[in-house]
């Protein structure tokens, strides 16, 4: 990023600790937990969005089968007629 004068600035920190003095391991654990929660939330949103998409009639197996075929004389003719 650069400002109006053309100098490069570093972006704002993603996480800022305002109290205490955590060790590097504690900071890494906190980042890992926050990352895992963010990924789980994103996966839940993606799954919800995928479930909201209507299913294509071409992929709907029960609809494609059309039920049982007619039997008896002339059944081959009735099998193609919508009923």
Tab-separated table of N, CA and C in Angstrom:
chain	number	residue	atom	x	y	z
A	1	UNK	N	0.847	-1.177	0.000
A	1	UNK	CA	0.000	0.000	0.000
A	1	UNK	C	0.884	1.228	0.000
A	2	UNK	N	0.382	2.267	-0.602
A	2	UNK	CA	1.130	3.509	-0.583
A	2	UNK	C	0.159	4.649	-0.315
A	3	UNK	N	0.657	5.695	0.323
A	3	UNK	CA	-0.208	6.837	0.628
A	3	UNK	C	-0.087	7.886	-0.473
A	4	UNK	N	-0.626	9.091	-0.245
A	4	UNK	CA	-0.650	10.142	-1.267
A	4	UNK	C	0.756	10.584	-1.676
A	5	UNK	N	1.726	10.515	-0.770
A	5	UNK	CA	3.080	10.952	-1.100
A	5	UNK	C	3.863	9.883	-1.851
A	6	UNK	N	3.274	8.680	-2.015
A	6	UNK	CA	3.951	7.620	-2.748
A	6	UNK	C	4.778	6.707	-1.862
A	7	UNK	N	4.837	6.984	-0.554
A	7	UNK	CA	5.600	6.119	0.351
A	7	UNK	C	4.796	4.861	0.650
A	8	UNK	N	5.507	3.764	0.796
A	8	UNK	CA	4.844	2.499	1.114
A	8	UNK	C	4.551	2.434	2.607
A	9	UNK	N	3.313	2.029	2.930
A	9	UNK	CA	2.924	1.838	4.322
A	9	UNK	C	2.601	0.367	4.533
A	10	UNK	N	2.829	-0.104	5.722
A	10	UNK	CA	2.434	-1.478	6.027
A	10	UNK	C	0.947	-1.475	6.379
A	11	UNK	N	0.231	-2.540	6.038
A	11	UNK	CA	-1.194	-2.590	6.328
A	11	UNK	C	-1.442	-2.644	7.836
A	12	UNK	N	-2.655	-2.332	8.234
A	12	UNK	CA	-3.013	-2.384	9.653
A	12	UNK	C	-2.899	-3.821	10.145
A	13	UNK	N	-2.494	-4.008	11.387
A	13	UNK	CA	-2.343	-5.383	11.897
A	13	UNK	C	-3.697	-6.095	11.954
A	14	UNK	N	-3.665	-7.381	11.673
A	14	UNK	CA	-4.876	-8.189	11.716
A	14	UNK	C	-5.329	-8.431	13.146
A	15	UNK	N	-4.373	-8.583	14.031
A	15	UNK	CA	-4.657	-8.887	15.427
A	15	UNK	C	-3.744	-8.042	16.292
A	16	UNK	N	-4.311	-7.446	17.329
A	16	UNK	CA	-3.506	-6.618	18.217
A	16	UNK	C	-3.834	-7.009	19.659
A	17	UNK	N	-2.838	-7.391	20.407
A	17	UNK	CA	-3.017	-7.734	21.811
A	17	UNK	C	-2.904	-6.456	22.630
A	18	UNK	N	-3.900	-6.180	23.449
A	18	UNK	CA	-3.924	-4.911	24.170
A	18	UNK	C	-3.574	-5.060	25.647
A	19	UNK	N	-3.524	-6.291	26.146
A	19	UNK	CA	-3.221	-6.486	27.553
A	19	UNK	C	-2.415	-7.763	27.738
A	20	UNK	N	-1.540	-7.756	28.691
A	20	UNK	CA	-0.763	-8.947	29.007
A	20	UNK	C	0.494	-9.069	28.156
A	21	UNK	N	1.235	-10.099	28.436
A	21	UNK	CA	2.486	-10.367	27.720
A	21	UNK	C	2.522	-11.840	27.352
A	22	UNK	N	1.810	-12.236	26.291
A	22	UNK	CA	1.786	-13.656	25.931
A	22	UNK	C	3.121	-14.095	25.334
A	23	UNK	N	3.395	-15.365	25.521
A	23	UNK	CA	4.584	-15.943	24.904
A	23	UNK	C	4.301	-16.155	23.417
A	24	UNK	N	5.316	-16.361	22.610
A	24	UNK	CA	5.086	-16.637	21.186
A	24	UNK	C	4.195	-17.870	20.976
A	25	UNK	N	4.327	-18.880	21.842
A	25	UNK	CA	3.500	-20.081	21.723
A	25	UNK	C	2.028	-19.766	22.003
A	26	UNK	N	1.772	-18.924	22.994
A	26	UNK	CA	0.398	-18.544	23.312
A	26	UNK	C	-0.212	-17.725	22.175
A	27	UNK	N	0.583	-16.848	21.605
A	27	UNK	CA	0.093	-16.063	20.467
A	27	UNK	C	-0.213	-16.963	19.275
A	28	UNK	N	0.653	-17.935	19.034
A	28	UNK	CA	0.435	-18.869	17.928
A	28	UNK	C	-0.814	-19.706	18.176
A	29	UNK	N	-1.055	-20.127	19.419
A	29	UNK	CA	-2.248	-20.901	19.747
A	29	UNK	C	-3.506	-20.069	19.510
A	30	UNK	N	-3.471	-18.803	19.893
A	30	UNK	CA	-4.616	-17.922	19.685
A	30	UNK	C	-4.910	-17.752	18.197
A	31	UNK	N	-3.889	-17.543	17.407
A	31	UNK	CA	-4.070	-17.398	15.958
A	31	UNK	C	-4.613	-18.696	15.358
A	32	UNK	N	-4.132	-19.841	15.824
A	32	UNK	CA	-4.609	-21.128	15.307
A	32	UNK	C	-6.094	-21.324	15.615
A	33	UNK	N	-6.510	-20.986	16.816
A	33	UNK	CA	-7.918	-21.133	17.195
A	33	UNK	C	-8.796	-20.199	16.370
A	34	UNK	N	-8.379	-18.952	16.220
A	34	UNK	CA	-9.168	-18.005	15.438
A	34	UNK	C	-9.250	-18.418	13.970
A	35	UNK	N	-8.164	-18.938	13.436
A	35	UNK	CA	-8.159	-19.407	12.053
A	35	UNK	C	-9.090	-20.603	11.875
A	36	UNK	N	-9.049	-21.549	12.814
A	36	UNK	CA	-9.915	-22.725	12.735
A	36	UNK	C	-11.387	-22.328	12.805
A	37	UNK	N	-11.719	-21.392	13.672
A	37	UNK	CA	-13.114	-20.935	13.777
A	37	UNK	C	-13.556	-20.234	12.500
A	38	UNK	N	-12.686	-19.427	11.930
A	38	UNK	CA	-13.039	-18.722	10.696
A	38	UNK	C	-13.249	-19.705	9.550
A	39	UNK	N	-12.408	-20.726	9.457
A	39	UNK	CA	-12.560	-21.726	8.394
A	39	UNK	C	-13.832	-22.542	8.581
A	40	UNK	N	-14.156	-22.901	9.829
A	40	UNK	CA	-15.384	-23.656	10.099
A	40	UNK	C	-16.612	-22.817	9.748
A	41	UNK	N	-16.578	-21.542	10.078
A	41	UNK	CA	-17.699	-20.664	9.746
A	41	UNK	C	-17.847	-20.534	8.234
A	42	UNK	N	-16.751	-20.426	7.521
A	42	UNK	CA	-16.801	-20.321	6.062
A	42	UNK	C	-17.329	-21.620	5.459
A	43	UNK	N	-16.900	-22.771	5.987
A	43	UNK	CA	-17.388	-24.050	5.481
A	43	UNK	C	-18.892	-24.181	5.718
A	44	UNK	N	-19.384	-23.711	6.858
A	44	UNK	CA	-20.821	-23.754	7.140
A	44	UNK	C	-21.583	-22.851	6.176
A	45	UNK	N	-21.045	-21.670	5.884
A	45	UNK	CA	-21.699	-20.772	4.925
A	45	UNK	C	-21.707	-21.385	3.526
A	46	UNK	N	-20.602	-22.035	3.139
A	46	UNK	CA	-20.535	-22.673	1.824
A	46	UNK	C	-21.532	-23.822	1.726
A	47	UNK	N	-21.656	-24.623	2.795
A	47	UNK	CA	-22.595	-25.744	2.794
A	47	UNK	C	-24.032	-25.236	2.726
A	48	UNK	N	-24.311	-24.161	3.426
A	48	UNK	CA	-25.656	-23.580	3.404
A	48	UNK	C	-25.977	-23.040	2.014
A	49	UNK	N	-25.008	-22.410	1.378
A	49	UNK	CA	-25.225	-21.874	0.038
A	49	UNK	C	-25.420	-23.007	-0.968
A	50	UNK	N	-24.687	-24.096	-0.807
A	50	UNK	CA	-24.826	-25.227	-1.723
A	50	UNK	C	-26.179	-25.897	-1.548
A	51	UNK	N	-26.691	-25.936	-0.321
A	51	UNK	CA	-27.989	-26.552	-0.070
A	51	UNK	C	-29.121	-25.692	-0.620
A	52	UNK	N	-28.894	-24.403	-0.747
A	52	UNK	CA	-29.934	-23.503	-1.228
A	52	UNK	C	-30.111	-23.578	-2.739
A	53	UNK	N	-29.142	-24.146	-3.438
A	53	UNK	CA	-29.224	-24.255	-4.894
A	53	UNK	C	-30.238	-25.339	-5.237
A	54	UNK	N	-31.237	-25.027	-6.059
A	54	UNK	CA	-32.229	-26.048	-6.403
A	54	UNK	C	-31.586	-27.192	-7.186
A	55	UNK	N	-32.061	-28.388	-6.933
A	55	UNK	CA	-31.520	-29.561	-7.600
A	55	UNK	C	-32.097	-29.670	-9.005
A	56	UNK	N	-31.242	-29.960	-9.944
A	56	UNK	CA	-31.654	-30.093	-11.325
A	56	UNK	C	-32.565	-31.308	-11.490
A	57	UNK	N	-33.605	-31.162	-12.284
A	57	UNK	CA	-34.505	-32.285	-12.543
A	57	UNK	C	-33.784	-33.411	-13.278
A	58	UNK	N	-32.738	-33.096	-14.010
A	58	UNK	CA	-31.986	-34.129	-14.716
A	58	UNK	C	-31.242	-35.031	-13.751
A	59	UNK	N	-30.900	-34.518	-12.571
A	59	UNK	CA	-30.168	-35.320	-11.593
A	59	UNK	C	-31.089	-36.016	-10.602
A	60	UNK	N	-32.372	-35.734	-10.645
A	60	UNK	CA	-33.320	-36.303	-9.702
A	60	UNK	C	-33.724	-37.701	-10.171
A	61	UNK	N	-33.145	-38.730	-9.584
A	61	UNK	CA	-33.364	-40.100	-10.036
A	61	UNK	C	-34.830	-40.533	-9.950
A	62	UNK	N	-35.540	-40.280	-8.852
A	62	UNK	CA	-36.941	-40.718	-8.806
A	62	UNK	C	-37.795	-40.068	-9.893
A	63	UNK	N	-37.518	-38.819	-10.202
A	63	UNK	CA	-38.293	-38.138	-11.231
A	63	UNK	C	-37.984	-38.722	-12.610
A	64	UNK	N	-36.725	-39.066	-12.828
A	64	UNK	CA	-36.341	-39.624	-14.127
A	64	UNK	C	-36.981	-40.980	-14.364
A	65	UNK	N	-37.125	-41.781	-13.316
A	65	UNK	CA	-37.644	-43.130	-13.508
A	65	UNK	C	-39.098	-43.091	-13.955
A	66	UNK	N	-39.868	-42.088	-13.521
A	66	UNK	CA	-41.237	-41.938	-13.986
A	66	UNK	C	-42.192	-42.981	-13.439
A	67	UNK	N	-41.770	-43.774	-12.515
A	67	UNK	CA	-42.656	-44.769	-11.930
A	67	UNK	C	-42.637	-46.065	-12.721
A	68	UNK	N	-43.530	-46.974	-12.364
A	68	UNK	CA	-43.533	-48.282	-13.031
A	68	UNK	C	-44.052	-48.183	-14.466
A	69	UNK	N	-43.522	-49.034	-15.309
A	69	UNK	CA	-43.962	-49.067	-16.704
A	69	UNK	C	-45.276	-49.839	-16.806
A	70	UNK	N	-46.131	-49.451	-17.767
A	70	UNK	CA	-47.402	-50.171	-17.936
A	70	UNK	C	-47.163	-51.589	-18.440
A	71	UNK	N	-48.108	-52.478	-18.128
A	71	UNK	CA	-48.004	-53.877	-18.564
A	71	UNK	C	-49.176	-54.214	-19.471
A	72	UNK	N	-49.043	-55.293	-20.152
A	72	UNK	CA	-50.143	-55.792	-20.962
A	72	UNK	C	-49.984	-55.443	-22.429
A	73	UNK	N	-51.070	-55.744	-23.202
A	73	UNK	CA	-51.054	-55.488	-24.635
A	73	UNK	C	-50.976	-53.996	-24.925
A	74	UNK	N	-50.109	-53.591	-25.827
A	74	UNK	CA	-49.966	-52.186	-26.188
A	74	UNK	C	-49.203	-51.372	-25.151
A	75	UNK	N	-48.547	-52.024	-24.215
A	75	UNK	CA	-47.827	-51.324	-23.146
A	75	UNK	C	-46.705	-50.466	-23.710
A	76	UNK	N	-46.109	-50.919	-24.781
A	76	UNK	CA	-45.007	-50.129	-25.340
A	76	UNK	C	-45.508	-48.791	-25.835
A	77	UNK	N	-46.766	-48.706	-26.308
A	77	UNK	CA	-47.321	-47.425	-26.743
A	77	UNK	C	-47.611	-46.538	-25.539
A	78	UNK	N	-48.212	-47.095	-24.509
A	78	UNK	CA	-48.567	-46.307	-23.325
A	78	UNK	C	-47.340	-45.854	-22.553
A	79	UNK	N	-46.214	-46.518	-22.712
A	79	UNK	CA	-45.020	-46.151	-21.947
A	79	UNK	C	-44.466	-44.787	-22.347
A	80	UNK	N	-44.802	-44.315	-23.572
A	80	UNK	CA	-44.295	-43.026	-24.016
A	80	UNK	C	-45.306	-41.896	-23.889
A	81	UNK	N	-46.514	-42.204	-23.534
A	81	UNK	CA	-47.547	-41.188	-23.408
A	81	UNK	C	-47.560	-40.641	-21.976
A	82	UNK	N	-47.590	-39.326	-21.856
A	82	UNK	CA	-47.696	-38.773	-20.492
A	82	UNK	C	-49.047	-39.154	-19.905
A	83	UNK	N	-49.051	-39.492	-18.670
A	83	UNK	CA	-50.267	-39.993	-18.093
A	83	UNK	C	-50.885	-39.106	-17.134
